[in-house]
Short mmCIF file of C-alpha atoms in Angstrom, two decimals:
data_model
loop_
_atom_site.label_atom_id
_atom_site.label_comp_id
_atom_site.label_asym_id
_atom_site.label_seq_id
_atom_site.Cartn_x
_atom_site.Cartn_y
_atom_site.Cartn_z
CA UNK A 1 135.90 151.59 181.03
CA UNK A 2 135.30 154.67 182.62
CA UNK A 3 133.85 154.36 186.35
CA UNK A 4 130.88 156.55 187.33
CA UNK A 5 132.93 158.71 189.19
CA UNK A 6 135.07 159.26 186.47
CA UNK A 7 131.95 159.77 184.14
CA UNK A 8 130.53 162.58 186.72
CA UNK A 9 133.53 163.73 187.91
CA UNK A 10 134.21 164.78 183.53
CA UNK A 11 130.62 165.73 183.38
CA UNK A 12 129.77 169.43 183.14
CA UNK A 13 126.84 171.39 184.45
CA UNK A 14 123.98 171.01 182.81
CA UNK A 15 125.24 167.79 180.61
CA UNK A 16 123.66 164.29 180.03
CA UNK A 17 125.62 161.93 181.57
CA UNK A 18 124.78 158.04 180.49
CA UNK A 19 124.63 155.50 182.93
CA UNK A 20 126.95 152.25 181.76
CA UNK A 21 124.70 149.18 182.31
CA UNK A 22 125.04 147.08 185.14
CA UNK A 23 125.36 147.13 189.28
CA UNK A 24 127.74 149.53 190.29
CA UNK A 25 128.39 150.09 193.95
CA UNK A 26 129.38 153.62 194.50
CA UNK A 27 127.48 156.22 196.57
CA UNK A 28 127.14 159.42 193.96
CA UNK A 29 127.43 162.66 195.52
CA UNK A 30 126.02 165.32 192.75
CA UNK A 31 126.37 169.00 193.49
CA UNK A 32 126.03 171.00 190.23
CA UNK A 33 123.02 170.16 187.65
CA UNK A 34 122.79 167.15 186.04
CA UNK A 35 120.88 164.56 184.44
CA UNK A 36 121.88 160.81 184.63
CA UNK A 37 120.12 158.45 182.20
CA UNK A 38 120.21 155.04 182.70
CA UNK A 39 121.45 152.85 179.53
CA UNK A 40 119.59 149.54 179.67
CA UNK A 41 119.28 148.51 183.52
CA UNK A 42 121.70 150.61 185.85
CA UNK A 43 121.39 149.57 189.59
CA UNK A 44 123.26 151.65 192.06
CA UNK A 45 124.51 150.55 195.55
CA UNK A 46 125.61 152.92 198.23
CA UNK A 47 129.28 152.01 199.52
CA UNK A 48 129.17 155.13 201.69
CA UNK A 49 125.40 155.38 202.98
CA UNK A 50 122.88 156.78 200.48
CA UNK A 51 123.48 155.44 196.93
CA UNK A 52 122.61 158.81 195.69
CA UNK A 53 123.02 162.21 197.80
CA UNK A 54 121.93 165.22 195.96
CA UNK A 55 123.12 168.26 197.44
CA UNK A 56 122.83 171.19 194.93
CA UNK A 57 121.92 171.43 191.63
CA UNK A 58 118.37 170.86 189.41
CA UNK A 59 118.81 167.09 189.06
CA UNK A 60 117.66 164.33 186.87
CA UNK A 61 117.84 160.60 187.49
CA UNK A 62 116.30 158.53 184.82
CA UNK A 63 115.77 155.05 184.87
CA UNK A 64 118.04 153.91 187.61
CA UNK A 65 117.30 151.24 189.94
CA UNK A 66 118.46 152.54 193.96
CA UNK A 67 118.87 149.10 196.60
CA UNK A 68 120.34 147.06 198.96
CA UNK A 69 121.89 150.76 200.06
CA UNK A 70 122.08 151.32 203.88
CA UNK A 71 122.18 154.66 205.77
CA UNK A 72 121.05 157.22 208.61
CA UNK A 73 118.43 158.75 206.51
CA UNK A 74 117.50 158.39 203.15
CA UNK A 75 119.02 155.41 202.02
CA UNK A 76 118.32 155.01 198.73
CA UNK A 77 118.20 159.07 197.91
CA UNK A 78 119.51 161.90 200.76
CA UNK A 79 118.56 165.64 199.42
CA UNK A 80 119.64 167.88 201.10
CA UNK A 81 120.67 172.32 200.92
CA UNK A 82 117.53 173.01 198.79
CA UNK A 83 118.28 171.15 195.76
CA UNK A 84 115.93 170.60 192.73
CA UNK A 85 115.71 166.47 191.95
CA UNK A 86 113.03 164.95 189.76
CA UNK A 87 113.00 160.75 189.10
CA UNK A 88 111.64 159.52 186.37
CA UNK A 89 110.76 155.81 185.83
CA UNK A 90 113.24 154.71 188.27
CA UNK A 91 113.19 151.81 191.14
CA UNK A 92 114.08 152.04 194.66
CA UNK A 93 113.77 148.95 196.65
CA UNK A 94 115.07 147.35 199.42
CA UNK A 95 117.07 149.89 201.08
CA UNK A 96 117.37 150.46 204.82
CA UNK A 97 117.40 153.40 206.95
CA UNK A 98 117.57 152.71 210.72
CA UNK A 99 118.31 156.11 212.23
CA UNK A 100 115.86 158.75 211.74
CA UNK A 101 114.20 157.05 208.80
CA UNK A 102 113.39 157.45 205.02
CA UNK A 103 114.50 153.92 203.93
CA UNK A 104 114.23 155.11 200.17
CA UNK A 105 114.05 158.48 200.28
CA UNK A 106 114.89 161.69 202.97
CA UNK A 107 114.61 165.19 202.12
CA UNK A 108 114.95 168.25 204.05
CA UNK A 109 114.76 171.48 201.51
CA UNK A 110 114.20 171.81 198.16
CA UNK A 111 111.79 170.12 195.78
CA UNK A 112 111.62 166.86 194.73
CA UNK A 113 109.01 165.35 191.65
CA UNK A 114 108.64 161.47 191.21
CA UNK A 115 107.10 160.17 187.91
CA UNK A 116 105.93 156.50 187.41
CA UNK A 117 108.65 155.39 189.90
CA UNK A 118 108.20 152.36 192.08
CA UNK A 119 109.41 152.00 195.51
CA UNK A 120 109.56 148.54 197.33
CA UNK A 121 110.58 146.76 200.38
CA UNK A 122 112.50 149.47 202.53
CA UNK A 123 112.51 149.69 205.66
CA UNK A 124 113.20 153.40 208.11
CA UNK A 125 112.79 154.25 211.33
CA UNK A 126 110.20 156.83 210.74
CA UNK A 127 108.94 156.59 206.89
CA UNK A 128 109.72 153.34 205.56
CA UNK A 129 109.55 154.83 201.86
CA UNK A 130 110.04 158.59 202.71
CA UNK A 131 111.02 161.03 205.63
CA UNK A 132 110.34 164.49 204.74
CA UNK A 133 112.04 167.49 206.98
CA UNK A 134 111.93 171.41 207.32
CA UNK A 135 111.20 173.05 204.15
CA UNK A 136 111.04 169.74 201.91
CA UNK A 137 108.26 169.87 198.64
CA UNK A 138 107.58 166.37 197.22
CA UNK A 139 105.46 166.12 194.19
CA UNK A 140 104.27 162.32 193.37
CA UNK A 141 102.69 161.56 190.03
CA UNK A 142 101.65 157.35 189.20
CA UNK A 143 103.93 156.24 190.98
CA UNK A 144 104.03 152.36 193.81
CA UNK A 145 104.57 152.29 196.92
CA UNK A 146 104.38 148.84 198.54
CA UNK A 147 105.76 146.40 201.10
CA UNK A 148 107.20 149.05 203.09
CA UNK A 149 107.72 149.39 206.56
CA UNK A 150 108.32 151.61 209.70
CA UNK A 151 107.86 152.26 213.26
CA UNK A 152 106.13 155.20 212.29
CA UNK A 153 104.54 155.76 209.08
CA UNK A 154 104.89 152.81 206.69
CA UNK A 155 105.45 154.53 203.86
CA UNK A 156 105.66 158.42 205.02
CA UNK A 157 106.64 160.42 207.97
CA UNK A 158 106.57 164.03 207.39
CA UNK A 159 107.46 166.33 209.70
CA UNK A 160 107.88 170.42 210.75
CA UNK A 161 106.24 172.33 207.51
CA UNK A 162 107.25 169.52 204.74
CA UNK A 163 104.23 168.53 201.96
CA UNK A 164 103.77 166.22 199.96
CA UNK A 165 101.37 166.10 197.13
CA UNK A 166 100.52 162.86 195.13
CA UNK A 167 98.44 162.44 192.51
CA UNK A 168 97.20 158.53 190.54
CA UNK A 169 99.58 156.27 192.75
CA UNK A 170 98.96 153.76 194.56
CA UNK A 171 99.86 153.52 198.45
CA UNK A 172 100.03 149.56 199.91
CA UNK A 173 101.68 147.87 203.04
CA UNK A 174 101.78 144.19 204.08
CA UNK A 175 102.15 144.93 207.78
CA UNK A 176 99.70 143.44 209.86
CA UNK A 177 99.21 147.28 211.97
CA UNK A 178 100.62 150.98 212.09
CA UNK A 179 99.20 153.88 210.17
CA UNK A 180 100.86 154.01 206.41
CA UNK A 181 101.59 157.66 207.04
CA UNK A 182 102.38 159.71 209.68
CA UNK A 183 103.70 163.65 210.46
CA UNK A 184 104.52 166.07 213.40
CA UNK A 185 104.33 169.83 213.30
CA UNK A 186 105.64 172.73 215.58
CA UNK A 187 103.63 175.05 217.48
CA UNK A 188 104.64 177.09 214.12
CA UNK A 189 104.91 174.94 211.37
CA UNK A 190 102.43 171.88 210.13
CA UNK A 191 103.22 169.57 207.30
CA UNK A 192 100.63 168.60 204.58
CA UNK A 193 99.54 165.74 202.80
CA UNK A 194 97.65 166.13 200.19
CA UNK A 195 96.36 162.60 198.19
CA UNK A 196 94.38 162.92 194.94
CA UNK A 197 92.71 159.93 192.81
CA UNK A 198 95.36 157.65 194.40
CA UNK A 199 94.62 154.33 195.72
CA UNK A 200 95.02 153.63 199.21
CA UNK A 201 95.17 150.00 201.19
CA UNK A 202 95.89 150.19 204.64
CA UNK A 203 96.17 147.24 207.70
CA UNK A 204 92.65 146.51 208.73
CA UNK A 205 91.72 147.96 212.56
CA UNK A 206 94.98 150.28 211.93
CA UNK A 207 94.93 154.33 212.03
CA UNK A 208 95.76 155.19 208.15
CA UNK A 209 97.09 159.09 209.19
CA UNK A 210 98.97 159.52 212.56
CA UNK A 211 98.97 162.92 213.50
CA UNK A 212 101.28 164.50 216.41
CA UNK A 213 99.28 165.65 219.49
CA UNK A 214 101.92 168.15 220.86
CA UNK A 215 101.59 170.54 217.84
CA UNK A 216 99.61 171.92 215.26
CA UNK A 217 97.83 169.63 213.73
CA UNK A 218 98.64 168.44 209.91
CA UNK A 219 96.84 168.91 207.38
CA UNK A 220 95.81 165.76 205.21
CA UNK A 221 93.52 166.62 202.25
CA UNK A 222 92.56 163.39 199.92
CA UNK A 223 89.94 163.44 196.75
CA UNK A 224 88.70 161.13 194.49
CA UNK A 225 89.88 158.29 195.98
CA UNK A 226 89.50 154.58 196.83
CA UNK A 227 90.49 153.47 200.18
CA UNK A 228 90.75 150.68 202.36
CA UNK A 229 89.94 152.88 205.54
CA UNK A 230 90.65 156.79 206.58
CA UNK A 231 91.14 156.53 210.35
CA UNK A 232 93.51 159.29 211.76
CA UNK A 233 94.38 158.71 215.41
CA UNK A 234 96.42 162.08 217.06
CA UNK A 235 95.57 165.43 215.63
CA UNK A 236 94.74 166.01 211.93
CA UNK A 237 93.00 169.00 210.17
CA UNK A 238 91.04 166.71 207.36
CA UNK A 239 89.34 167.59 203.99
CA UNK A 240 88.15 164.36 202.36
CA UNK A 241 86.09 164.77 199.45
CA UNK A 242 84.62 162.04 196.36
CA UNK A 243 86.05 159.38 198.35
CA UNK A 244 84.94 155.52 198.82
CA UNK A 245 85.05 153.11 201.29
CA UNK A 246 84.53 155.09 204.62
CA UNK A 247 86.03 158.12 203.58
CA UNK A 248 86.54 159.74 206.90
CA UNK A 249 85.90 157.84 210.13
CA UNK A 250 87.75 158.17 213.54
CA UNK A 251 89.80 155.65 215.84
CA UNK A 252 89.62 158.40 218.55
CA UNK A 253 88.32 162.00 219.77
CA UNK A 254 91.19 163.60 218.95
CA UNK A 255 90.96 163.92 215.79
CA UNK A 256 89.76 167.28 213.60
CA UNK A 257 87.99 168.45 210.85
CA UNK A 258 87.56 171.75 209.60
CA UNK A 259 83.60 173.01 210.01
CA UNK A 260 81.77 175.11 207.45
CA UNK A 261 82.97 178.36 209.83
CA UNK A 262 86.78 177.63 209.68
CA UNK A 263 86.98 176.44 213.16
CA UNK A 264 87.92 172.69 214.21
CA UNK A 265 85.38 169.98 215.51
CA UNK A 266 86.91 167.20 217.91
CA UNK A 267 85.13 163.30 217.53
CA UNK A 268 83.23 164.13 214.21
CA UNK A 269 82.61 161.14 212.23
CA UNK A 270 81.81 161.74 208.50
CA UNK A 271 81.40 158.59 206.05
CA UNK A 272 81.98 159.13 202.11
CA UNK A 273 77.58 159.24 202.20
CA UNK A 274 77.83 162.54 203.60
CA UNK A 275 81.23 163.78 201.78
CA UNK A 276 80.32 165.88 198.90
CA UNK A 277 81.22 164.82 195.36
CA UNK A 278 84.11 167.15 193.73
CA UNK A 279 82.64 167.75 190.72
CA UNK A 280 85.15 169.70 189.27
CA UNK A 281 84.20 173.34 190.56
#
Protein backbone atom coordinates (compact mmCIF):
# COMPACT_ATOMS: atom_id res chain seq x y z
CA UNK A 1 0.00 0.00 0.00
CA UNK A 2 1.10 3.20 -0.99
CA UNK A 3 1.94 5.68 2.04
CA UNK A 4 0.59 9.26 1.88
CA UNK A 5 3.75 10.54 1.05
CA UNK A 6 4.08 8.36 -1.67
CA UNK A 7 0.40 9.19 -2.77
CA UNK A 8 1.33 13.15 -2.71
CA UNK A 9 4.65 12.90 -3.51
CA UNK A 10 3.01 10.99 -7.31
CA UNK A 11 0.26 13.49 -7.16
CA UNK A 12 0.28 16.30 -9.74
CA UNK A 13 -0.90 19.86 -9.53
CA UNK A 14 -4.19 20.31 -9.60
CA UNK A 15 -5.12 16.36 -9.08
CA UNK A 16 -7.50 14.59 -6.58
CA UNK A 17 -5.61 12.74 -4.38
CA UNK A 18 -7.75 10.05 -2.12
CA UNK A 19 -7.09 9.69 1.33
CA UNK A 20 -6.62 5.66 2.28
CA UNK A 21 -8.81 5.12 5.40
CA UNK A 22 -7.44 4.98 8.66
CA UNK A 23 -4.88 6.97 11.26
CA UNK A 24 -1.87 7.79 9.61
CA UNK A 25 0.81 9.69 11.46
CA UNK A 26 2.70 11.79 9.05
CA UNK A 27 2.91 15.61 9.04
CA UNK A 28 1.91 16.60 5.15
CA UNK A 29 3.74 19.39 3.79
CA UNK A 30 1.67 20.51 0.44
CA UNK A 31 3.19 23.16 -1.78
CA UNK A 32 1.56 23.00 -5.25
CA UNK A 33 -2.46 22.75 -5.58
CA UNK A 34 -4.23 20.04 -4.44
CA UNK A 35 -7.22 18.53 -3.17
CA UNK A 36 -7.16 15.59 -0.63
CA UNK A 37 -10.45 13.72 -0.10
CA UNK A 38 -10.87 11.66 2.63
CA UNK A 39 -12.13 7.90 1.79
CA UNK A 40 -14.28 6.78 4.71
CA UNK A 41 -12.63 8.23 8.05
CA UNK A 42 -8.93 9.51 7.47
CA UNK A 43 -7.34 10.90 10.74
CA UNK A 44 -4.00 12.54 10.40
CA UNK A 45 -1.31 12.91 13.16
CA UNK A 46 1.59 15.28 12.96
CA UNK A 47 5.04 13.34 13.52
CA UNK A 48 6.86 16.59 12.75
CA UNK A 49 4.61 19.46 14.37
CA UNK A 50 1.52 20.48 12.38
CA UNK A 51 -0.27 17.45 10.85
CA UNK A 52 -0.89 19.52 7.86
CA UNK A 53 1.37 22.65 6.73
CA UNK A 54 0.15 24.30 3.66
CA UNK A 55 2.61 26.44 2.17
CA UNK A 56 1.65 27.26 -1.49
CA UNK A 57 -0.86 26.23 -3.59
CA UNK A 58 -5.06 26.63 -3.75
CA UNK A 59 -5.75 23.71 -1.41
CA UNK A 60 -8.51 21.37 -0.59
CA UNK A 61 -8.86 19.11 2.42
CA UNK A 62 -12.04 17.19 2.53
CA UNK A 63 -13.22 15.18 5.17
CA UNK A 64 -10.14 14.60 7.21
CA UNK A 65 -10.05 14.41 10.82
CA UNK A 66 -6.59 16.71 12.24
CA UNK A 67 -5.58 15.54 16.31
CA UNK A 68 -3.55 14.60 18.93
CA UNK A 69 -0.86 16.79 16.64
CA UNK A 70 1.53 19.02 18.69
CA UNK A 71 3.41 22.16 17.53
CA UNK A 72 4.65 25.93 17.86
CA UNK A 73 1.74 27.29 16.07
CA UNK A 74 -0.95 25.84 14.36
CA UNK A 75 -1.03 22.45 15.35
CA UNK A 76 -3.51 20.87 13.65
CA UNK A 77 -3.14 23.22 10.26
CA UNK A 78 0.13 25.86 9.78
CA UNK A 79 -0.54 28.19 6.49
CA UNK A 80 1.77 29.95 5.72
CA UNK A 81 3.49 32.26 2.19
CA UNK A 82 -0.05 33.33 1.09
CA UNK A 83 -1.55 30.13 0.24
CA UNK A 84 -5.24 29.48 -0.76
CA UNK A 85 -6.77 26.45 1.72
CA UNK A 86 -10.48 25.76 2.04
CA UNK A 87 -11.81 22.65 4.60
CA UNK A 88 -14.69 21.17 4.03
CA UNK A 89 -16.54 18.89 6.53
CA UNK A 90 -13.44 18.07 8.29
CA UNK A 91 -12.54 17.64 12.25
CA UNK A 92 -9.83 19.10 14.17
CA UNK A 93 -9.67 18.24 17.74
CA UNK A 94 -7.45 17.88 20.37
CA UNK A 95 -4.36 19.34 19.14
CA UNK A 96 -1.91 21.48 21.12
CA UNK A 97 -0.05 24.51 20.42
CA UNK A 98 2.02 25.89 23.34
CA UNK A 99 4.22 28.52 21.72
CA UNK A 100 2.58 31.36 20.15
CA UNK A 101 -0.77 29.62 19.85
CA UNK A 102 -3.42 28.39 17.29
CA UNK A 103 -3.93 24.88 18.80
CA UNK A 104 -5.96 23.90 15.57
CA UNK A 105 -5.29 26.29 13.28
CA UNK A 106 -2.40 29.35 12.55
CA UNK A 107 -2.31 31.40 9.58
CA UNK A 108 -0.28 34.24 8.58
CA UNK A 109 -1.10 35.20 4.68
CA UNK A 110 -3.34 34.01 2.38
CA UNK A 111 -6.97 32.97 2.63
CA UNK A 112 -8.42 30.35 4.30
CA UNK A 113 -12.56 29.18 4.02
CA UNK A 114 -13.97 26.57 6.59
CA UNK A 115 -17.33 24.85 5.73
CA UNK A 116 -19.37 22.78 8.31
CA UNK A 117 -16.06 21.84 10.05
CA UNK A 118 -15.90 21.18 13.74
CA UNK A 119 -13.11 22.05 15.93
CA UNK A 120 -12.76 20.59 19.55
CA UNK A 121 -10.65 20.41 22.56
CA UNK A 122 -7.32 22.28 21.56
CA UNK A 123 -5.52 24.02 23.45
CA UNK A 124 -2.77 27.38 22.24
CA UNK A 125 -1.13 29.82 23.86
CA UNK A 126 -2.94 32.64 22.30
CA UNK A 127 -6.14 31.18 20.26
CA UNK A 128 -6.98 27.92 21.50
CA UNK A 129 -8.84 27.11 18.06
CA UNK A 130 -7.13 29.78 15.82
CA UNK A 131 -4.17 32.38 15.75
CA UNK A 132 -4.43 34.59 12.88
CA UNK A 133 -1.16 36.82 11.78
CA UNK A 134 -0.17 39.66 9.25
CA UNK A 135 -2.14 39.53 6.20
CA UNK A 136 -4.26 36.26 7.12
CA UNK A 137 -8.27 36.19 5.58
CA UNK A 138 -10.39 33.49 7.32
CA UNK A 139 -13.82 32.93 6.04
CA UNK A 140 -16.09 30.61 8.51
CA UNK A 141 -19.38 29.25 7.25
CA UNK A 142 -21.62 26.59 9.96
CA UNK A 143 -19.05 25.52 11.34
CA UNK A 144 -18.28 24.32 15.93
CA UNK A 145 -16.14 25.58 17.89
CA UNK A 146 -16.18 24.21 21.45
CA UNK A 147 -14.20 23.16 24.51
CA UNK A 148 -11.34 25.15 23.57
CA UNK A 149 -8.93 26.88 25.47
CA UNK A 150 -6.21 29.64 25.80
CA UNK A 151 -4.46 32.15 27.80
CA UNK A 152 -5.71 34.55 25.50
CA UNK A 153 -8.64 34.13 23.41
CA UNK A 154 -10.35 30.76 23.84
CA UNK A 155 -11.08 30.15 20.63
CA UNK A 156 -9.39 33.23 18.57
CA UNK A 157 -6.52 35.54 18.84
CA UNK A 158 -6.08 37.68 15.91
CA UNK A 159 -3.58 39.92 15.56
CA UNK A 160 -1.74 42.96 13.24
CA UNK A 161 -4.42 43.46 10.16
CA UNK A 162 -5.78 39.62 10.09
CA UNK A 163 -9.96 39.17 9.74
CA UNK A 164 -11.96 36.86 10.18
CA UNK A 165 -15.48 36.62 9.02
CA UNK A 166 -18.00 33.90 10.22
CA UNK A 167 -21.21 33.41 9.34
CA UNK A 168 -24.18 30.46 11.14
CA UNK A 169 -21.56 28.80 13.59
CA UNK A 170 -21.61 28.39 16.72
CA UNK A 171 -18.79 29.74 19.21
CA UNK A 172 -18.73 27.75 22.94
CA UNK A 173 -16.06 27.34 25.77
CA UNK A 174 -16.23 25.36 29.05
CA UNK A 175 -13.72 27.55 30.85
CA UNK A 176 -14.86 28.95 33.90
CA UNK A 177 -13.23 32.86 32.68
CA UNK A 178 -11.19 34.61 29.77
CA UNK A 179 -12.75 36.33 26.81
CA UNK A 180 -13.47 33.60 23.83
CA UNK A 181 -11.71 35.96 21.46
CA UNK A 182 -9.15 38.25 21.54
CA UNK A 183 -6.78 40.56 18.92
CA UNK A 184 -3.94 43.24 18.91
CA UNK A 185 -3.30 45.80 16.23
CA UNK A 186 -0.34 48.18 15.33
CA UNK A 187 -0.36 51.79 15.44
CA UNK A 188 -0.96 50.88 11.54
CA UNK A 189 -2.75 47.90 11.18
CA UNK A 190 -6.12 46.56 13.18
CA UNK A 191 -7.58 43.15 12.76
CA UNK A 192 -11.38 42.51 12.32
CA UNK A 193 -13.88 40.28 13.46
CA UNK A 194 -16.75 40.23 11.95
CA UNK A 195 -19.70 37.55 13.47
CA UNK A 196 -23.01 37.17 11.62
CA UNK A 197 -26.19 35.00 12.77
CA UNK A 198 -23.71 32.85 14.76
CA UNK A 199 -24.32 31.71 18.17
CA UNK A 200 -22.22 32.82 20.86
CA UNK A 201 -21.82 31.33 24.70
CA UNK A 202 -19.28 32.84 26.65
CA UNK A 203 -18.04 32.28 30.68
CA UNK A 204 -20.45 34.23 32.77
CA UNK A 205 -18.74 37.67 34.49
CA UNK A 206 -15.96 37.12 31.60
CA UNK A 207 -15.03 39.90 28.80
CA UNK A 208 -16.32 38.04 25.43
CA UNK A 209 -13.80 40.45 23.00
CA UNK A 210 -10.33 41.44 24.43
CA UNK A 211 -9.04 44.19 22.64
CA UNK A 212 -5.22 45.48 22.83
CA UNK A 213 -4.86 48.91 24.55
CA UNK A 214 -1.42 49.85 22.99
CA UNK A 215 -2.83 50.07 19.40
CA UNK A 216 -5.53 50.74 17.23
CA UNK A 217 -8.32 49.40 18.31
CA UNK A 218 -10.05 46.22 16.44
CA UNK A 219 -12.79 46.20 14.91
CA UNK A 220 -15.53 43.55 15.97
CA UNK A 221 -18.81 43.85 14.00
CA UNK A 222 -21.60 41.03 15.02
CA UNK A 223 -25.44 40.85 13.57
CA UNK A 224 -28.20 38.83 14.04
CA UNK A 225 -27.08 37.06 16.73
CA UNK A 226 -27.75 35.23 20.03
CA UNK A 227 -25.35 35.66 22.77
CA UNK A 228 -24.56 34.79 26.11
CA UNK A 229 -22.95 38.32 26.83
CA UNK A 230 -20.92 41.07 24.56
CA UNK A 231 -18.50 42.56 27.09
CA UNK A 232 -15.19 43.84 25.46
CA UNK A 233 -12.61 44.85 28.05
CA UNK A 234 -9.30 46.84 26.21
CA UNK A 235 -10.02 48.80 23.11
CA UNK A 236 -12.61 47.74 20.48
CA UNK A 237 -14.30 49.77 17.64
CA UNK A 238 -17.94 47.87 17.93
CA UNK A 239 -20.97 47.65 15.52
CA UNK A 240 -23.56 45.31 17.05
CA UNK A 241 -26.73 45.21 15.37
CA UNK A 242 -30.24 42.60 15.66
CA UNK A 243 -28.59 41.07 18.49
CA UNK A 244 -30.09 39.34 21.82
CA UNK A 245 -29.17 38.94 25.13
CA UNK A 246 -27.30 42.25 26.04
CA UNK A 247 -25.99 42.92 22.82
CA UNK A 248 -23.38 45.43 23.72
CA UNK A 249 -22.53 46.17 27.35
CA UNK A 250 -19.08 47.12 28.89
CA UNK A 251 -16.73 45.51 31.67
CA UNK A 252 -14.76 48.83 31.53
CA UNK A 253 -14.31 52.56 30.10
CA UNK A 254 -12.10 51.66 27.71
CA UNK A 255 -13.96 50.36 25.46
CA UNK A 256 -15.38 52.14 21.94
CA UNK A 257 -18.06 52.47 19.75
CA UNK A 258 -18.36 54.26 16.70
CA UNK A 259 -21.02 57.45 17.08
CA UNK A 260 -23.43 58.53 14.37
CA UNK A 261 -20.41 61.27 13.32
CA UNK A 262 -17.62 58.65 12.76
CA UNK A 263 -15.79 59.53 15.85
CA UNK A 264 -15.30 57.05 18.96
CA UNK A 265 -17.23 57.29 22.39
CA UNK A 266 -15.30 55.83 25.55
CA UNK A 267 -17.82 54.01 28.52
CA UNK A 268 -20.99 53.89 26.23
CA UNK A 269 -23.25 51.22 27.22
CA UNK A 270 -25.83 50.14 24.55
CA UNK A 271 -28.23 47.00 25.28
CA UNK A 272 -29.82 45.03 22.16
CA UNK A 273 -33.27 47.54 23.26
CA UNK A 274 -31.55 50.32 21.78
CA UNK A 275 -29.56 48.37 18.84
CA UNK A 276 -31.40 48.79 15.69
CA UNK A 277 -32.89 45.78 13.89
CA UNK A 278 -30.95 44.94 10.43
CA UNK A 279 -33.66 44.59 8.40
CA UNK A 280 -32.02 43.78 5.43
CA UNK A 281 -31.24 47.39 3.92
Amino acid sequence: MHTIRNLLADARKGEVVLLPRGRHTTTIVLRQSLSLVAQHDVALIGDEGSAVMVVGGDVVLEGLTLVTSRAFSGAGLFVTNGARVRLRDCRIERNSAPGFGGGAIFADSGELTLERCTIVNNLGARGGALALDGTARVTLSDCVFDGNHAGVGHVLYLRDGAELKAEGCTFRTRMPDGPLFAASGTTTRRPELTLARCIIEGPAGSPLFEGSVRSLPPRLRVYESLLSTLACSGQVELDARGCEEGCATWVDDDCTQPLADGSLGRGLVARAADVPKNDGG
